[in-house]
Amino acid sequence: MKGVVVLLALFAIPSAAAFAARGRHAPYLGGNVVKLSFRCKAGVVSACAALGHALVYGEDTSQNLNEGVRHLEEACKKRSVLGCFFLAQVVEDEKVSRGLDPERVVRLYRDGCNRKHAWSCAFLAKKLAQGYGVAQDVKRAAKMFGETCESGIAEACSIAAEFLLRGIGAKKDQQEAGRLLERGCKDGDAKSCDGRKRLPEILGDGLRRSPY
């Protein structure tokens, strides 16, 4: 499974600003800490989650790990999918975590995925492929990467395509891999664009018939 490790090393969370552009939390992520704090105090749980993330990593403010984790924990308890997602990121980050807890990371991602949060599904797929905090299931991971690509997570498209091109967790399917790469490229993923260029010329006609 060395190939899986290489593939997944390339899949990571985008910057807060990039993540903001992906969903309904855009007004809060990337905002300055003063505004986030004001909105958090006003009861906007997503703002509390974004504030917690900013404090943990010292984004636009002095780093305050304890306060940041407190905001994330509270936001997650209030069922903020963003709070739980960022909390999972912090728990598995060796640079800021108080103690790695792989099983909790998986629980947080799975809960978010069950609530239709595509980024949580993408990172749950990564953990399944790694066998991190859960029994390794490369077949399910490959399927989930494909599903999250279709859900609009462009970064997942190149990973799903590589699984198909290499026959990892799924039957080799160059045509489908090409379609996923085309979709990811259209959605702005540079790795998908690069991967698209590597496909054999023979796939060109089929790809031009892609609905994407």
mmCIF file of C-alpha atoms in Angstrom:
data_model
loop_
_atom_site.group_PDB
_atom_site.id
_atom_site.type_symbol
_atom_site.label_atom_id
_atom_site.label_comp_id
_atom_site.label_asym_id
_atom_site.label_seq_id
_atom_site.Cartn_x
_atom_site.Cartn_y
_atom_site.Cartn_z
ATOM 1 C CA MET A 1 0.000 0.000 0.000
ATOM 2 C CA LYS A 2 2.969 2.328 -0.440
ATOM 3 C CA GLY A 3 1.179 3.933 -3.370
ATOM 4 C CA VAL A 4 -1.720 4.891 -1.103
ATOM 5 C CA VAL A 5 0.605 6.659 1.309
ATOM 6 C CA VAL A 6 2.162 8.680 -1.504
ATOM 7 C CA LEU A 7 -1.242 9.683 -2.857
ATOM 8 C CA LEU A 8 -2.670 10.757 0.478
ATOM 9 C CA ALA A 9 0.386 12.797 1.401
ATOM 10 C CA LEU A 10 -0.758 15.219 -1.294
ATOM 11 C CA PHE A 11 -4.251 15.626 0.150
ATOM 12 C CA ALA A 12 -4.496 18.297 2.839
ATOM 13 C CA ILE A 13 -6.875 20.964 4.066
ATOM 14 C CA PRO A 14 -6.761 24.196 2.049
ATOM 15 C CA SER A 15 -6.185 27.579 3.662
ATOM 16 C CA ALA A 16 -9.006 29.114 5.683
ATOM 17 C CA ALA A 17 -9.655 31.574 2.871
ATOM 18 C CA ALA A 18 -9.899 28.791 0.296
ATOM 19 C CA PHE A 19 -12.163 26.739 2.546
ATOM 20 C CA ALA A 20 -14.363 29.806 3.092
ATOM 21 C CA ALA A 21 -15.118 30.039 -0.591
ATOM 22 C CA ARG A 22 -16.501 26.479 -0.633
ATOM 23 C CA GLY A 23 -19.597 26.780 1.546
ATOM 24 C CA ARG A 24 -22.096 28.657 3.627
ATOM 25 C CA HIS A 25 -19.483 29.573 6.246
ATOM 26 C CA ALA A 26 -17.783 32.010 3.871
ATOM 27 C CA PRO A 27 -18.865 35.156 5.790
ATOM 28 C CA TYR A 28 -16.987 33.938 8.890
ATOM 29 C CA LEU A 29 -13.800 32.280 7.740
ATOM 30 C CA GLY A 30 -11.167 34.752 6.727
ATOM 31 C CA GLY A 31 -12.849 37.523 8.714
ATOM 32 C CA ASN A 32 -10.755 39.439 11.220
ATOM 33 C CA VAL A 33 -10.673 38.178 14.782
ATOM 34 C CA VAL A 34 -12.506 41.188 16.212
ATOM 35 C CA LYS A 35 -15.506 40.578 13.944
ATOM 36 C CA LEU A 36 -15.387 36.839 14.576
ATOM 37 C CA SER A 37 -15.347 37.426 18.329
ATOM 38 C CA PHE A 38 -18.310 39.813 18.082
ATOM 39 C CA ARG A 39 -20.327 37.340 15.995
ATOM 40 C CA CYS A 40 -19.386 34.470 18.271
ATOM 41 C CA LYS A 41 -20.622 36.398 21.335
ATOM 42 C CA ALA A 42 -23.818 37.133 19.415
ATOM 43 C CA GLY A 43 -24.431 33.399 19.171
ATOM 44 C CA VAL A 44 -23.194 32.635 15.650
ATOM 45 C CA VAL A 45 -21.696 29.200 16.247
ATOM 46 C CA SER A 46 -19.880 29.060 12.899
ATOM 47 C CA ALA A 47 -18.093 32.277 13.838
ATOM 48 C CA CYS A 48 -17.006 30.656 17.118
ATOM 49 C CA ALA A 49 -15.573 27.762 15.133
ATOM 50 C CA ALA A 50 -13.682 30.091 12.797
ATOM 51 C CA LEU A 51 -12.463 32.119 15.793
ATOM 52 C CA GLY A 52 -11.223 28.960 17.480
ATOM 53 C CA HIS A 53 -9.315 27.946 14.363
ATOM 54 C CA ALA A 54 -7.749 31.418 14.110
ATOM 55 C CA LEU A 55 -6.646 31.352 17.751
ATOM 56 C CA VAL A 56 -5.178 27.849 17.548
ATOM 57 C CA TYR A 57 -3.004 28.744 14.563
ATOM 58 C CA GLY A 58 -2.392 32.430 15.290
ATOM 59 C CA GLU A 59 -4.168 33.635 12.142
ATOM 60 C CA ASP A 60 -4.526 37.427 12.226
ATOM 61 C CA THR A 61 -3.995 37.302 16.000
ATOM 62 C CA SER A 62 -1.639 36.045 18.694
ATOM 63 C CA GLN A 63 -1.733 32.290 19.061
ATOM 64 C CA ASN A 64 -3.796 31.110 22.023
ATOM 65 C CA LEU A 65 -4.090 27.347 21.845
ATOM 66 C CA ASN A 66 -6.154 26.841 24.994
ATOM 67 C CA GLU A 67 -8.702 29.498 24.099
ATOM 68 C CA GLY A 68 -8.873 28.318 20.515
ATOM 69 C CA VAL A 69 -9.520 24.700 21.479
ATOM 70 C CA ARG A 70 -12.163 25.869 23.978
ATOM 71 C CA HIS A 71 -14.070 27.646 21.204
ATOM 72 C CA LEU A 72 -13.810 24.621 18.927
ATOM 73 C CA GLU A 73 -14.969 22.213 21.638
ATOM 74 C CA GLU A 74 -17.969 24.425 22.452
ATOM 75 C CA ALA A 75 -18.867 24.900 18.800
ATOM 76 C CA CYS A 76 -18.680 21.166 18.221
ATOM 77 C CA LYS A 77 -20.869 20.466 21.277
ATOM 78 C CA LYS A 78 -23.435 22.837 19.780
ATOM 79 C CA ARG A 79 -23.454 20.634 16.680
ATOM 80 C CA SER A 80 -21.472 22.978 14.459
ATOM 81 C CA VAL A 81 -20.165 20.754 11.699
ATOM 82 C CA LEU A 82 -17.449 23.313 11.015
ATOM 83 C CA GLY A 83 -16.443 23.326 14.699
ATOM 84 C CA CYS A 84 -16.162 19.542 14.740
ATOM 85 C CA PHE A 85 -14.263 19.508 11.459
ATOM 86 C CA PHE A 86 -11.682 22.022 12.657
ATOM 87 C CA LEU A 87 -11.463 20.266 16.020
ATOM 88 C CA ALA A 88 -10.599 17.023 14.238
ATOM 89 C CA GLN A 89 -7.872 18.873 12.338
ATOM 90 C CA VAL A 90 -6.422 20.182 15.596
ATOM 91 C CA VAL A 91 -6.604 16.845 17.408
ATOM 92 C CA GLU A 92 -4.562 15.129 14.679
ATOM 93 C CA ASP A 93 -2.058 17.966 14.255
ATOM 94 C CA GLU A 94 1.130 16.954 16.063
ATOM 95 C CA LYS A 95 2.249 20.591 16.231
ATOM 96 C CA VAL A 96 -0.690 21.741 18.375
ATOM 97 C CA SER A 97 -2.410 18.623 19.732
ATOM 98 C CA ARG A 98 -2.209 17.900 23.462
ATOM 99 C CA GLY A 99 -2.326 14.205 22.710
ATOM 100 C CA LEU A 100 -3.097 12.418 19.480
ATOM 101 C CA ASP A 101 -6.424 10.561 19.503
ATOM 102 C CA PRO A 102 -6.944 8.818 16.137
ATOM 103 C CA GLU A 103 -10.272 7.258 17.143
ATOM 104 C CA ARG A 104 -11.723 10.634 18.099
ATOM 105 C CA VAL A 105 -10.523 12.158 14.834
ATOM 106 C CA VAL A 106 -12.405 9.475 12.902
ATOM 107 C CA ARG A 107 -15.548 9.950 15.030
ATOM 108 C CA LEU A 108 -15.541 13.684 14.337
ATOM 109 C CA TYR A 109 -15.061 13.239 10.601
ATOM 110 C CA ARG A 110 -17.687 10.485 10.444
ATOM 111 C CA ASP A 111 -20.212 12.621 12.309
ATOM 112 C CA GLY A 112 -19.644 15.484 9.884
ATOM 113 C CA CYS A 113 -19.879 13.149 6.916
ATOM 114 C CA ASN A 114 -23.162 11.733 8.216
ATOM 115 C CA ARG A 115 -24.421 15.320 8.249
ATOM 116 C CA LYS A 116 -23.490 15.742 4.591
ATOM 117 C CA HIS A 117 -20.351 17.836 5.150
ATOM 118 C CA ALA A 118 -18.308 16.961 2.089
ATOM 119 C CA TRP A 119 -14.916 17.950 3.539
ATOM 120 C CA SER A 120 -15.516 15.675 6.525
ATOM 121 C CA CYS A 121 -16.290 12.852 4.099
ATOM 122 C CA ALA A 122 -13.096 13.544 2.176
ATOM 123 C CA PHE A 123 -10.942 13.373 5.300
ATOM 124 C CA LEU A 124 -12.811 10.307 6.558
ATOM 125 C CA ALA A 125 -11.901 8.690 3.241
ATOM 126 C CA LYS A 126 -8.281 9.610 3.861
ATOM 127 C CA LYS A 127 -8.333 7.972 7.303
ATOM 128 C CA LEU A 128 -9.960 4.825 5.888
ATOM 129 C CA ALA A 129 -7.232 4.590 3.275
ATOM 130 C CA GLN A 130 -4.531 5.104 5.891
ATOM 131 C CA GLY A 131 -6.069 2.849 8.521
ATOM 132 C CA TYR A 132 -5.689 5.793 10.917
ATOM 133 C CA GLY A 133 -7.994 5.347 13.929
ATOM 134 C CA VAL A 134 -10.098 2.851 12.005
ATOM 135 C CA ALA A 135 -9.664 -0.458 10.184
ATOM 136 C CA GLN A 136 -8.097 0.189 6.802
ATOM 137 C CA ASP A 137 -10.619 -0.017 3.972
ATOM 138 C CA VAL A 138 -9.033 1.156 0.724
ATOM 139 C CA LYS A 139 -12.002 0.063 -1.395
ATOM 140 C CA ARG A 140 -14.421 2.210 0.575
ATOM 141 C CA ALA A 141 -11.932 5.083 0.630
ATOM 142 C CA ALA A 142 -11.616 5.036 -3.158
ATOM 143 C CA LYS A 143 -15.409 5.123 -3.495
ATOM 144 C CA MET A 144 -15.734 7.994 -1.022
ATOM 145 C CA PHE A 145 -13.063 10.079 -2.760
ATOM 146 C CA GLY A 146 -15.046 9.700 -5.960
ATOM 147 C CA GLU A 147 -18.242 10.740 -4.203
ATOM 148 C CA THR A 148 -16.651 13.799 -2.612
ATOM 149 C CA CYS A 149 -15.244 14.807 -5.983
ATOM 150 C CA GLU A 150 -18.788 14.662 -7.359
ATOM 151 C CA SER A 151 -19.928 16.723 -4.348
ATOM 152 C CA GLY A 152 -17.661 19.568 -5.401
ATOM 153 C CA ILE A 153 -14.443 18.905 -3.481
ATOM 154 C CA ALA A 154 -12.053 19.468 -6.378
ATOM 155 C CA GLU A 155 -8.990 18.326 -4.431
ATOM 156 C CA ALA A 156 -10.557 14.870 -4.024
ATOM 157 C CA CYS A 157 -10.866 14.399 -7.787
ATOM 158 C CA SER A 158 -7.166 13.861 -8.455
ATOM 159 C CA ILE A 159 -6.927 11.372 -5.585
ATOM 160 C CA ALA A 160 -9.991 9.427 -6.780
ATOM 161 C CA ALA A 161 -8.594 9.406 -10.307
ATOM 162 C CA GLU A 162 -5.204 8.088 -9.184
ATOM 163 C CA PHE A 163 -6.902 5.233 -7.332
ATOM 164 C CA LEU A 164 -8.643 4.311 -10.587
ATOM 165 C CA LEU A 165 -5.550 4.722 -12.746
ATOM 166 C CA ARG A 166 -3.500 2.499 -10.450
ATOM 167 C CA GLY A 167 -6.262 0.038 -9.667
ATOM 168 C CA ILE A 168 -6.008 0.740 -5.933
ATOM 169 C CA GLY A 169 -9.252 -0.113 -4.135
ATOM 170 C CA ALA A 170 -11.068 -0.252 -7.449
ATOM 171 C CA LYS A 171 -10.815 -1.792 -10.899
ATOM 172 C CA LYS A 172 -8.593 0.189 -13.256
ATOM 173 C CA ASP A 173 -10.715 2.602 -15.255
ATOM 174 C CA GLN A 174 -8.825 5.180 -17.288
ATOM 175 C CA GLN A 175 -11.987 6.627 -18.815
ATOM 176 C CA GLU A 176 -13.600 7.358 -15.447
ATOM 177 C CA ALA A 177 -10.294 8.611 -14.069
ATOM 178 C CA GLY A 178 -10.069 11.036 -16.961
ATOM 179 C CA ARG A 179 -13.585 12.288 -16.333
ATOM 180 C CA LEU A 180 -12.822 12.923 -12.656
ATOM 181 C CA LEU A 181 -9.609 14.739 -13.529
ATOM 182 C CA GLU A 182 -11.483 16.892 -16.008
ATOM 183 C CA ARG A 183 -14.063 17.755 -13.398
ATOM 184 C CA GLY A 184 -11.438 18.550 -10.776
ATOM 185 C CA CYS A 185 -9.527 20.708 -13.228
ATOM 186 C CA LYS A 186 -12.685 22.608 -14.164
ATOM 187 C CA ASP A 187 -13.345 23.176 -10.457
ATOM 188 C CA GLY A 188 -9.889 24.678 -9.972
ATOM 189 C CA ASP A 189 -7.690 21.820 -8.733
ATOM 190 C CA ALA A 190 -4.186 22.206 -10.206
ATOM 191 C CA LYS A 191 -3.282 18.544 -9.530
ATOM 192 C CA SER A 192 -6.284 17.441 -11.566
ATOM 193 C CA CYS A 193 -5.199 19.675 -14.431
ATOM 194 C CA ASP A 194 -1.693 18.214 -14.298
ATOM 195 C CA GLY A 195 -3.101 14.689 -14.154
ATOM 196 C CA ARG A 196 -5.334 15.371 -17.134
ATOM 197 C CA LYS A 197 -2.263 16.212 -19.208
ATOM 198 C CA ARG A 198 -0.700 12.849 -18.358
ATOM 199 C CA LEU A 199 -3.552 10.790 -19.786
ATOM 200 C CA PRO A 200 -2.938 8.957 -23.056
ATOM 201 C CA GLU A 201 -4.071 10.801 -26.175
ATOM 202 C CA ILE A 202 -6.327 7.882 -27.026
ATOM 203 C CA LEU A 203 -8.735 9.005 -24.283
ATOM 204 C CA GLY A 204 -9.249 12.416 -25.859
ATOM 205 C CA ASP A 205 -12.436 11.684 -27.811
ATOM 206 C CA GLY A 206 -14.130 10.068 -24.846
ATOM 207 C CA LEU A 207 -13.226 12.909 -22.546
ATOM 208 C CA ARG A 208 -14.625 15.463 -24.956
ATOM 209 C CA ARG A 209 -17.978 13.745 -24.517
ATOM 210 C CA SER A 210 -17.836 14.256 -20.746
ATOM 211 C CA PRO A 211 -20.800 16.208 -19.258
ATOM 212 C CA TYR A 212 -18.301 18.279 -17.283
#
